[in-house]
Coordinates of C-alpha atoms and ligand atoms in Angstrom, one line a residue:
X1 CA -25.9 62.6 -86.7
X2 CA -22.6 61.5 -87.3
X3 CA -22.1 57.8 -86.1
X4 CA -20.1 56.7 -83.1
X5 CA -17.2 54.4 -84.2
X6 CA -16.3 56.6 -87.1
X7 CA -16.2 59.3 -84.6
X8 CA -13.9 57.8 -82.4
X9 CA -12.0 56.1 -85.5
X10 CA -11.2 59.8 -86.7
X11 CA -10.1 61.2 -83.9
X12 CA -8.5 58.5 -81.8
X13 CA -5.0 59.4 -82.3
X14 CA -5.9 62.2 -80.7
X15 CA -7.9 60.6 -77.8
X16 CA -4.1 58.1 -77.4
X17 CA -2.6 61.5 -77.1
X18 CA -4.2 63.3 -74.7
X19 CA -4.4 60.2 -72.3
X20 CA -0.4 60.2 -72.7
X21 CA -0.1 63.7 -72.0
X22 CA -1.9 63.4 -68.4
X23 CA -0.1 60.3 -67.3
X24 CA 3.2 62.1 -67.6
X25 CA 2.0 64.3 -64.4
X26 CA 3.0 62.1 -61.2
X27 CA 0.2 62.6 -59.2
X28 CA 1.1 60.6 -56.4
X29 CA -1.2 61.7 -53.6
X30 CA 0.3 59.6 -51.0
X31 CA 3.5 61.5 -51.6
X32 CA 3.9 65.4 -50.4
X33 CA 6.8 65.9 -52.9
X34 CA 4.8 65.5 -55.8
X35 CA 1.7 68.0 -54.7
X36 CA 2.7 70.2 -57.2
X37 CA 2.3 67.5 -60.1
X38 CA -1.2 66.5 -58.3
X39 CA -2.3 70.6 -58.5
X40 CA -1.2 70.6 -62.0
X41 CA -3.0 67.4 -63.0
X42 CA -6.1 69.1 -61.3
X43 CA -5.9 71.9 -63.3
X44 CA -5.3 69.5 -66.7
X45 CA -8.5 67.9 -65.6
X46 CA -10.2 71.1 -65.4
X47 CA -9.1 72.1 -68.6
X48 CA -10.0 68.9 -70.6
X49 CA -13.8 69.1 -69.2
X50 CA -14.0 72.5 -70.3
X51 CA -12.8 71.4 -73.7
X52 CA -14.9 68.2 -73.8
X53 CA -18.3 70.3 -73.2
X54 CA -18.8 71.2 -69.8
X55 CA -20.5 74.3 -69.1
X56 CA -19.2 74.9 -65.4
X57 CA -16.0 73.7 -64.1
X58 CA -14.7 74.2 -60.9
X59 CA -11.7 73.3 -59.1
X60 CA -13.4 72.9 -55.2
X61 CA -10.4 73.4 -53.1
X62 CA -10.3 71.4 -49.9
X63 CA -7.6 70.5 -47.0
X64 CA -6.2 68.2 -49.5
X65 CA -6.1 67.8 -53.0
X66 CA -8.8 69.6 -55.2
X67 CA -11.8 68.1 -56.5
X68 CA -12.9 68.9 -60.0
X69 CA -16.5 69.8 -60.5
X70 CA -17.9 69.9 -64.1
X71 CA -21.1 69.9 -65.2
X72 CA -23.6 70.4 -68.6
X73 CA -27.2 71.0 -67.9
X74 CA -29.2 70.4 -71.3
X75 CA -32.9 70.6 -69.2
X76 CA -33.8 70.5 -66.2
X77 CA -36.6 67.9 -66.8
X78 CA -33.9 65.4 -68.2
X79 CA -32.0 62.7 -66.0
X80 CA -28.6 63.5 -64.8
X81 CA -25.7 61.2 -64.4
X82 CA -23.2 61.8 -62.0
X83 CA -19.4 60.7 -63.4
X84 CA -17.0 60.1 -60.5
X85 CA -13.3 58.8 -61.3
X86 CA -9.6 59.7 -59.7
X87 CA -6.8 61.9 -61.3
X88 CA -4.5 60.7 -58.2
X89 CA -2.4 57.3 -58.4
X90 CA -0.2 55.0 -56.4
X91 CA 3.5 55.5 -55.8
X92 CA 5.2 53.9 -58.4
X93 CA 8.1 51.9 -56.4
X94 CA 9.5 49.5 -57.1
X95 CA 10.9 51.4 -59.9
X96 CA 13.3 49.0 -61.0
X97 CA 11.0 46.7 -61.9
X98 CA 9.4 48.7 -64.7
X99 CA 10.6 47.9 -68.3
X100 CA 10.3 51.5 -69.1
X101 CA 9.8 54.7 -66.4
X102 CA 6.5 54.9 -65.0
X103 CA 5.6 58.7 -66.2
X104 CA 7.3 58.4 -69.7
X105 CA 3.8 56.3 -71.2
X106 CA 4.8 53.9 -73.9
X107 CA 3.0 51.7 -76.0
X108 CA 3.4 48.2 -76.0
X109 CA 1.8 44.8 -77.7
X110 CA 1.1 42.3 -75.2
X111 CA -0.7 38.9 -75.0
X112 CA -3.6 39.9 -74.1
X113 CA -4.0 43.8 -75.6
X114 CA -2.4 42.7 -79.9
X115 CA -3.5 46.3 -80.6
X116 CA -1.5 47.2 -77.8
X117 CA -1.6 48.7 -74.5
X118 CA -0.2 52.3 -72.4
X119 CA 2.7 51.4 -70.1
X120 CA 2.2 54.1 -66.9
X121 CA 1.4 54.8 -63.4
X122 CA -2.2 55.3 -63.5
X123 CA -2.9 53.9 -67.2
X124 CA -5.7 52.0 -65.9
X125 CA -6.3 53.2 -62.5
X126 CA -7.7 55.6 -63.1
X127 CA -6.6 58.1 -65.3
X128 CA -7.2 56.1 -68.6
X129 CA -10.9 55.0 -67.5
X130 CA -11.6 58.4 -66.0
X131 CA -10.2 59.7 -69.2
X132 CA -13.0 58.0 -71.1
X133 CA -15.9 59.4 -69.6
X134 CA -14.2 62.7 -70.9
X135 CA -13.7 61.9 -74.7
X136 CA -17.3 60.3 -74.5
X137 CA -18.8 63.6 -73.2
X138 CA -16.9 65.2 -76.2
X139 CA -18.1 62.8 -78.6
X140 CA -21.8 63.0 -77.3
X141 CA -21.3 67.2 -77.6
X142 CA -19.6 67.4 -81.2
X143 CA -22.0 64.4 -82.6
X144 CA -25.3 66.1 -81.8
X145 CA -26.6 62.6 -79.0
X146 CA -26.2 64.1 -75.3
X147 CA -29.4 62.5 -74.5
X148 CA -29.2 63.9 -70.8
X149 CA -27.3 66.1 -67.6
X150 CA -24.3 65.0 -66.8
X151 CA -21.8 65.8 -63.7
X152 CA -18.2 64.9 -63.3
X153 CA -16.7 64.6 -59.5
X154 CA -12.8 63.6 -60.1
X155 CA -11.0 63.8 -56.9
X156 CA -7.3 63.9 -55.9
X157 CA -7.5 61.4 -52.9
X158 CA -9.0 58.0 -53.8
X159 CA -5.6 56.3 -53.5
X160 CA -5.8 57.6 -50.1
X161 CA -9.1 57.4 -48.5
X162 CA -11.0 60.1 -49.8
X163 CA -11.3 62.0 -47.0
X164 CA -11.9 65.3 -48.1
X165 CA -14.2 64.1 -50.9
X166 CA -16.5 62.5 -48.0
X167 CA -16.9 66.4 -46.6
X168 CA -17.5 67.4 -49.8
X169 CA -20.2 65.6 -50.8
X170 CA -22.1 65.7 -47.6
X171 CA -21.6 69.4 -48.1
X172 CA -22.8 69.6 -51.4
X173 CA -26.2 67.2 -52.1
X174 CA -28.2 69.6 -53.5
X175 CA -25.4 70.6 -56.1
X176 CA -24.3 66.8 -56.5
X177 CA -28.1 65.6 -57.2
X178 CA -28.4 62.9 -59.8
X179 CA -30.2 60.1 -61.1
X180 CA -27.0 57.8 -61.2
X181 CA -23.4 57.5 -60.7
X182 CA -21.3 56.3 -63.1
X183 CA -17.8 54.9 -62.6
X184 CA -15.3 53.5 -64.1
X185 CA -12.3 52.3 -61.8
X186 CA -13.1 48.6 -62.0
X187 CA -12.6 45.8 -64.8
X188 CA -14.3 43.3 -66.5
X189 CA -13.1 39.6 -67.2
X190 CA -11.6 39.5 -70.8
X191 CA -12.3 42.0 -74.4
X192 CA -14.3 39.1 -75.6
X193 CA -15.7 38.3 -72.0
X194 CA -17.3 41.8 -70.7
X195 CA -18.9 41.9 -67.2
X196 CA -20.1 44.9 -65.3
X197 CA -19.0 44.8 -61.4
X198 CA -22.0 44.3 -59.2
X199 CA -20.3 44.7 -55.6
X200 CA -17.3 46.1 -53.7
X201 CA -15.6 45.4 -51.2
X202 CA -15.4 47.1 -47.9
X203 CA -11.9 47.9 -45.9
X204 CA -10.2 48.7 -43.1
X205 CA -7.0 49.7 -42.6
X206 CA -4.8 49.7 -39.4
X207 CA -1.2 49.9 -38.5
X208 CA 0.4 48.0 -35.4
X209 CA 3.3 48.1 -33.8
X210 CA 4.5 46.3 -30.8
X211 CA 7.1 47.4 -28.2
X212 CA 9.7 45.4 -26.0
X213 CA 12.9 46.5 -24.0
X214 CA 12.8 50.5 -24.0
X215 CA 16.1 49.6 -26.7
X216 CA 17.5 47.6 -29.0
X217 CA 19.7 45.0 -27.4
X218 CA 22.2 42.5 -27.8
X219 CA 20.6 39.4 -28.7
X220 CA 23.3 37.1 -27.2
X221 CA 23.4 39.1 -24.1
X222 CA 19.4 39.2 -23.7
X223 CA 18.3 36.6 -26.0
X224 CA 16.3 34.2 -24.4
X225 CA 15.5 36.4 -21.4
X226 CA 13.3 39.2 -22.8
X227 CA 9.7 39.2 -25.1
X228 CA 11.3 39.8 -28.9
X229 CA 9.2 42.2 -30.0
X230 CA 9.6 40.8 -34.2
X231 CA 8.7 37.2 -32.6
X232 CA 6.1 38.3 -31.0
X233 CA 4.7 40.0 -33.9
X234 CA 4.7 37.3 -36.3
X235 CA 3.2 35.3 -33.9
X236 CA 0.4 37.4 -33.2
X237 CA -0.5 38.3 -36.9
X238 CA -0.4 34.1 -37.4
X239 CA -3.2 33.7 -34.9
X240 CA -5.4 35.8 -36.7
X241 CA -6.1 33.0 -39.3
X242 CA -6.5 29.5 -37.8
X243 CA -6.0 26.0 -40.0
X244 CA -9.1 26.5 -42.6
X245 CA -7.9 29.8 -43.1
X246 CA -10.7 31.6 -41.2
X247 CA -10.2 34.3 -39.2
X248 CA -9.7 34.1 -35.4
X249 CA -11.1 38.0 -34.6
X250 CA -14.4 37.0 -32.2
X251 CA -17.5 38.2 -34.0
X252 CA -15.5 39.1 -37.2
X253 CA -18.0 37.0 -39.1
X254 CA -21.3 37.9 -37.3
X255 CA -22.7 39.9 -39.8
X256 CA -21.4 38.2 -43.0
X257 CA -23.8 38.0 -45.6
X258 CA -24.1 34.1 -46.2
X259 CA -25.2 33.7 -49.9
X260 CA -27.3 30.9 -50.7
X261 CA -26.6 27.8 -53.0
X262 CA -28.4 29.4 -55.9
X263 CA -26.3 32.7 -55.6
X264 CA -23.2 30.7 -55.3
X265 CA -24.1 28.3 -58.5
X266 CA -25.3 31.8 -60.4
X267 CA -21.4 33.0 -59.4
X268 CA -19.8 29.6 -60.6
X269 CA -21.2 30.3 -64.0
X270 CA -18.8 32.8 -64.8
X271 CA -15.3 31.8 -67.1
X272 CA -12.7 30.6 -65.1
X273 CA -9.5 28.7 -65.4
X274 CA -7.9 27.9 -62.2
X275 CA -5.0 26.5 -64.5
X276 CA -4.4 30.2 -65.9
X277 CA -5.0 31.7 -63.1
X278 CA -1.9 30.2 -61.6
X279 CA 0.0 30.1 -64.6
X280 CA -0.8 34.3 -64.7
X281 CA 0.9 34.8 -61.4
X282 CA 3.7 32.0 -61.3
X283 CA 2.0 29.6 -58.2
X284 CA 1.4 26.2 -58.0
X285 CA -1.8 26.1 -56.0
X286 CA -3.9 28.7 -54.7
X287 CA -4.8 29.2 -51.1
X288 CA -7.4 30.7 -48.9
X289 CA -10.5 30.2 -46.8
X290 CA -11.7 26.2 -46.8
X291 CA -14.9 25.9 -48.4
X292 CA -14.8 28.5 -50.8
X293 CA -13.9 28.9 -54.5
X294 CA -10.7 31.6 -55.8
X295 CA -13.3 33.7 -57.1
X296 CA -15.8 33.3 -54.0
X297 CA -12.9 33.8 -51.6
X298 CA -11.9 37.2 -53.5
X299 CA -15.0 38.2 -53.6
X300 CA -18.0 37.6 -51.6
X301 CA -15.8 36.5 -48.3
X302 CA -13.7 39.2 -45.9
X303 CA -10.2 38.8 -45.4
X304 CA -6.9 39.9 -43.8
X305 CA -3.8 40.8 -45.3
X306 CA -0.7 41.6 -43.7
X307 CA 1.1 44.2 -46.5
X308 CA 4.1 45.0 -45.1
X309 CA 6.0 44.2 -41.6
X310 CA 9.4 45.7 -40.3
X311 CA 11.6 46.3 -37.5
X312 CA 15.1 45.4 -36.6
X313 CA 18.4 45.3 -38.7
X314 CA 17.4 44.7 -42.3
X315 CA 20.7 46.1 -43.4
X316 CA 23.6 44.1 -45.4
X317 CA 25.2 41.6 -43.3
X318 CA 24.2 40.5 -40.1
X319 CA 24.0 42.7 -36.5
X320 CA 22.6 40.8 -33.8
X321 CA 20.4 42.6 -32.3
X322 CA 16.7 41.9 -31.1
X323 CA 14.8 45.3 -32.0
X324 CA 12.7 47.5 -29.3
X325 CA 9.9 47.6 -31.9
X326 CA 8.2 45.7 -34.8
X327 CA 5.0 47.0 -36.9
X328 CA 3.3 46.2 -39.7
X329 CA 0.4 47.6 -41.9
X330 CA -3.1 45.2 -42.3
X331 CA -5.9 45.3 -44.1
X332 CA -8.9 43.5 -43.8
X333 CA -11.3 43.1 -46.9
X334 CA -15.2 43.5 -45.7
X335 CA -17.9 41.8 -47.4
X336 CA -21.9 43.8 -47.3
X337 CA -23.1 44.1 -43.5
X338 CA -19.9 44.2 -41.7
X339 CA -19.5 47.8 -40.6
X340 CA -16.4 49.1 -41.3
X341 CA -15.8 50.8 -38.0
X342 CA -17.4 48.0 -35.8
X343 CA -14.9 45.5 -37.4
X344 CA -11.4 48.0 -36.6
X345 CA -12.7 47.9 -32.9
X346 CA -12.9 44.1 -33.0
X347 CA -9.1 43.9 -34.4
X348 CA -7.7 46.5 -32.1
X349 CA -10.0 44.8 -28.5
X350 CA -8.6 41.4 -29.8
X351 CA -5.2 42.1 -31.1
X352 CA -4.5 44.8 -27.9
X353 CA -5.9 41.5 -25.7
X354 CA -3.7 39.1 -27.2
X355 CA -0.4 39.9 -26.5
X356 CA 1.5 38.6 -24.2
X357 CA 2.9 39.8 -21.0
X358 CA 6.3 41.8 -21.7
X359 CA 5.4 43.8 -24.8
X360 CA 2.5 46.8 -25.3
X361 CA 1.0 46.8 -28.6
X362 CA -0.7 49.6 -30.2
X363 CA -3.4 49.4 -33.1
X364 CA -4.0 52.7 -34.8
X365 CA -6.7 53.0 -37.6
X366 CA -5.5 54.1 -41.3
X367 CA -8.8 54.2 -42.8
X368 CA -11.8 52.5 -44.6
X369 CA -15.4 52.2 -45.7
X370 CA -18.3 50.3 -46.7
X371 CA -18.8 47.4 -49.2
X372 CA -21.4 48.2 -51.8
X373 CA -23.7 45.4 -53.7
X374 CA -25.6 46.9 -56.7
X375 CA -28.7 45.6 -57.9
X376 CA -29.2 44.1 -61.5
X377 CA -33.1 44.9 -61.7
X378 CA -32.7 48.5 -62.1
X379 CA -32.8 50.6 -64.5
X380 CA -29.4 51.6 -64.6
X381 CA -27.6 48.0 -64.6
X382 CA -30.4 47.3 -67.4
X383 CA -29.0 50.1 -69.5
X384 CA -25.5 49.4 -69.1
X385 CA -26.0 45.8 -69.9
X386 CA -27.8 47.0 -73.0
X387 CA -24.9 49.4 -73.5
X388 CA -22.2 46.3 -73.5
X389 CA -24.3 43.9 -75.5
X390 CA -24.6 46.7 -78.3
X391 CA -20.6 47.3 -78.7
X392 CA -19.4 44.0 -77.8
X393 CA -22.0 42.1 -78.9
X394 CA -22.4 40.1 -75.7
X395 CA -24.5 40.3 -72.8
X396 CA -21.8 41.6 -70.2
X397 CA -21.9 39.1 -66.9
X398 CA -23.1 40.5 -63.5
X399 CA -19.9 40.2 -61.3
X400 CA -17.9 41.3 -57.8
X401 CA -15.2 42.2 -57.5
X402 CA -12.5 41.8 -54.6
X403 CA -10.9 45.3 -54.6
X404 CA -12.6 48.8 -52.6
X405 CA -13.8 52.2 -54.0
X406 CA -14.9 53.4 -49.5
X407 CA -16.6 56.2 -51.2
X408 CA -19.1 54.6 -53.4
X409 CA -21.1 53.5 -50.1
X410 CA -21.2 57.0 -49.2
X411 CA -22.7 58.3 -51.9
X412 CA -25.6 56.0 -52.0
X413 CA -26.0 57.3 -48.2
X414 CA -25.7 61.1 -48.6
X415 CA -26.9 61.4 -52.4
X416 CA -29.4 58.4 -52.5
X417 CA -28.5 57.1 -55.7
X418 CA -27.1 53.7 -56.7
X419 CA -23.9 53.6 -58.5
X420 CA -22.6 51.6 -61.7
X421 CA -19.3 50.1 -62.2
X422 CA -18.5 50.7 -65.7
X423 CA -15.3 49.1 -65.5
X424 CA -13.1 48.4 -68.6
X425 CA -9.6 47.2 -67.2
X426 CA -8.4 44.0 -66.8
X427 CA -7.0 42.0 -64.1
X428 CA -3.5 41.7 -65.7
X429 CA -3.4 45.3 -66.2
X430 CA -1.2 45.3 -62.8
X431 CA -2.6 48.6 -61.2
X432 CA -0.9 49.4 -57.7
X433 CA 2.0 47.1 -59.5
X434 CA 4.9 47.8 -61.7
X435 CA 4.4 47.9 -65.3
X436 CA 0.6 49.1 -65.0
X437 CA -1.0 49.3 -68.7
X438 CA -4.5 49.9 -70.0
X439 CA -5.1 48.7 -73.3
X440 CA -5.6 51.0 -76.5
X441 CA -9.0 49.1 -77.4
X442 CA -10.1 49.1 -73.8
X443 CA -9.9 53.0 -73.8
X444 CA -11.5 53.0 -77.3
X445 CA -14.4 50.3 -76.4
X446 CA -15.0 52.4 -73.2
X447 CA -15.4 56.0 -75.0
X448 CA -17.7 53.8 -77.6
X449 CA -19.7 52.3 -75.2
X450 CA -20.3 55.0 -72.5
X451 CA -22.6 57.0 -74.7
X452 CA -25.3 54.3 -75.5
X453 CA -25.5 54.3 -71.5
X454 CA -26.4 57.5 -71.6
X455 CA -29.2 57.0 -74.7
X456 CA -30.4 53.8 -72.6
X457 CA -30.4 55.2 -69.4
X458 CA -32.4 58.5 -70.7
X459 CA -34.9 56.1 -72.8
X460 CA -35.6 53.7 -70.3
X461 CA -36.6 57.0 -67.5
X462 CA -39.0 58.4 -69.9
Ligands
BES1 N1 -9.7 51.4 -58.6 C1 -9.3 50.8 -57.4 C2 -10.3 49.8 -56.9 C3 -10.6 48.6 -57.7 C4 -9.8 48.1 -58.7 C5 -11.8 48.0 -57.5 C6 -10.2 47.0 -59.5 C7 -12.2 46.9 -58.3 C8 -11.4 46.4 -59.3 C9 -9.1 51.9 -56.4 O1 -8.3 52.9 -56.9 C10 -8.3 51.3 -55.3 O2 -7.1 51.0 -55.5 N2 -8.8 51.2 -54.1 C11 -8.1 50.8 -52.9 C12 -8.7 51.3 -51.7 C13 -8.4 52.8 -51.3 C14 -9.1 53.2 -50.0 C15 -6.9 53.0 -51.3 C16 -8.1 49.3 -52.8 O3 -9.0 48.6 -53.3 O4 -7.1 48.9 -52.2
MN2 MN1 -9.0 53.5 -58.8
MN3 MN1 -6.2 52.3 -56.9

């Protein structure tokens, strides 16, 4: 059997190519004028699974974007894992902040990635990492070592909600059936530090917009004399936190799950430099909830974010003018045990109830889902530990992570299997931001560690 690193040694070039190829598609599912890229980038999936080894592959149409069904049953008796990534990304904007075009990959050297990293829209999120789990059924076909069933699910809509993928796979169980879920849409802490993500965070989603004066009017004329709806706004969303940085919702915190001293000392074990940390992102101090560390407040504690406000002249110049409306988009991060659903009724009672005689406010939900909280005494975190320790030569450390995959909750619910969080990225990869990259190695050490999770996993079942 032909060994794994001179495998991917041989044919990496290759493997760099291909990955290029599929990031030069703009799948932007949050954008209708690029549905035909995000169809064509479906279909490029399709395509690469049937190459890679996949004995079924279906493109499962739906009221959105498709989602790509593979699959390769060796026996019946044998586990299967279930792969689930995203071929969709985030719109790229704000383009001029790219050192070279978002959909034109490039390959640069960088601090942190000396073999050098792909510059594009969905190099690490998730295209790259999805990527891997494609080369590594290829490599575990051509060498002679898939040791098990596998499935891939890559859907069109992650970047937006998943939706349609929801339907899907409450519509599908049977044909979805599996003994794990594998993903890899997360990262780890450094290439010489790996760590396996342990928990998600939950999310909702909600837009608000508050309404004055049935126009916009002449602030000198009415100024003074009439509720402005941007003040009232930016007063609102600053009650929502109060001086220690909690949050003023009533009963937001009720179900938190509190985690004890030992938890919270087994956390503070992982590398961390505040110093670099700032230095990384240009601050002088962080800030957040009192009583908690940077990585327990982005982690294991819920949040809320304002990410984007508007309304009124914002124009060159000046126009005095005090605006009929004023809006803005929130999200709140959700920690295991607050509902999702529960907690966008609490914001939309309190916020609705809080404003102040002269305006009307309206809260209407985007979207959201579950946290999810993995456990390490399985058999599936136990062989991708295993997994990590044999390529990088280091126990990986157990670790959650801030950002949200909604669906991943789901599946635990409608499938009844656990997921694991593969994830090879890193934090200064810049996904959702301008100049996103995923580094060469990372792709390589993913493709050459994936397929010892799937020797472990099968070895530890039997
Ligand atoms: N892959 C990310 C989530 C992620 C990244 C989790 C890094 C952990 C570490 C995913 O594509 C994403 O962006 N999720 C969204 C939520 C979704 C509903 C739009 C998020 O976290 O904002
Ligand atoms: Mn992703
Ligand atoms: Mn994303």
């Amino acid at each position: 059997m032909q060994n794994i690193t001179e495998y991917i040694s041989q044919h990496k070039k290759r493997f760099v190519e291909e990955l290029i190829n599929l990031l030069k598609i703009p799948s932007i599912s949050a954008d209708n004028a690029y549905s035909k890229d995000v169809l064509r980038t479906a279909a490029s999936v399709k395509d690469a699974l049937e190459k890679a080894g996949c004995d079924v592959v279906e493109i499962h149409e739906t009221e959105g974007y498709p989602i790509v069904y593979g699959e390769k049953i060796i026996n019946e008796t044998l586990p299967t894992v279930l792969v689930y990534g995203h071929y969709d990304v985030q719109p790229p904007d704000p383009l001029d902040l790219w050192n070279s075009p978002p959909f034109e990959p490039v390959i640069q050297k960088t601090d942190l990635h000396p073999e050098g990293a792909i510059f594009a829209r969905g190099a690490c999120d998730d295209k790259g990492q999805m990527y891997m789990h494609v080369k590594a059924l290829e490599l575990m076909v051509e060498t002679g070592r898939l040791p098990c069933n596998v499935k891939f699910m890559i859907e069109g809509e992650e970047e937006v909600g998943s939706n349609n993928l929801a339907i899907y796979v409450a519509e599908n169980r049977e044909k979805l059936s599996n003994d794990i879920i594998l993903i890899s849409d997360t990262g780890m802490i450094a290439n010489d530090i790996p760590s396996i993500t342990t928990g998600l965070r939950g999310l909702s989603y909600v837009e608000v917009e508050v309404t004055g004066p049935n126009r916009d009017l002449h602030s000198g004329l009415y100024g003074g004399a009439v509720a402005n709806p941007i003040n009232i706004l930016t007063k609102m969303i600053a009650g929502l936190h109060d001086e220690n940085n909690r949050i003023t919702i009533p009963g937001f915190y009720d179900n938190v799950e509190e985690l004890s001293t030992g938890e919270r000392a087994e956390m503070a074990k992982a590398p961390f430099s505040l110093e670099a940390y700032k230095k990384a992102l240009d601050i002088d101090a962080v800030y957040g909830e009192k009583g908690y560390t940077t990585n327990e407040r982005n982690a294991i504690r819920p949040t809320l974010d304002v990410n984007g406000i508007w309304g009124g002249y914002t124009g060159e110049g000046a126009k005095t003018v005090i605006a009929s409306k004023a809006f803005a988009k929130i999200s709140m991060r959700l920690v295991p045990n607050q509902d999702w659903k529960e907690i966008t009724t609490l914001f939309k009672n309190h916020f609705e109830n809080s404003a102040p005689e002269g305006v009307k406010v309206k809260v209407t939900p985007h979207h959201g889902g579950q946290g999810y909280v993995t456990p390490i005494d399985t058999i599936g975190y136990k062989a991708a530990s295993k997994a990590y320790e044999t390529t990088f030569g280091k126990k990986p450390i157990p670790q959650r992570s801030g950002g949200s995959i909604p669906i991943v909750s789901l599946f635990e619910q409608e499938l009844g299997s656990k997921t694991i969080l593969m994830g090879f990225g890193l934090d200064s990869d810049a996904i959702h931001s301008p100049n996103e990259h995923f580094g060469v190695w990372n792709y390589l050490k993913g493709i050459e560690t994936i397929p010892y999770f799937y020797q472990y996993f099968t070895e530890m079942n039997s």
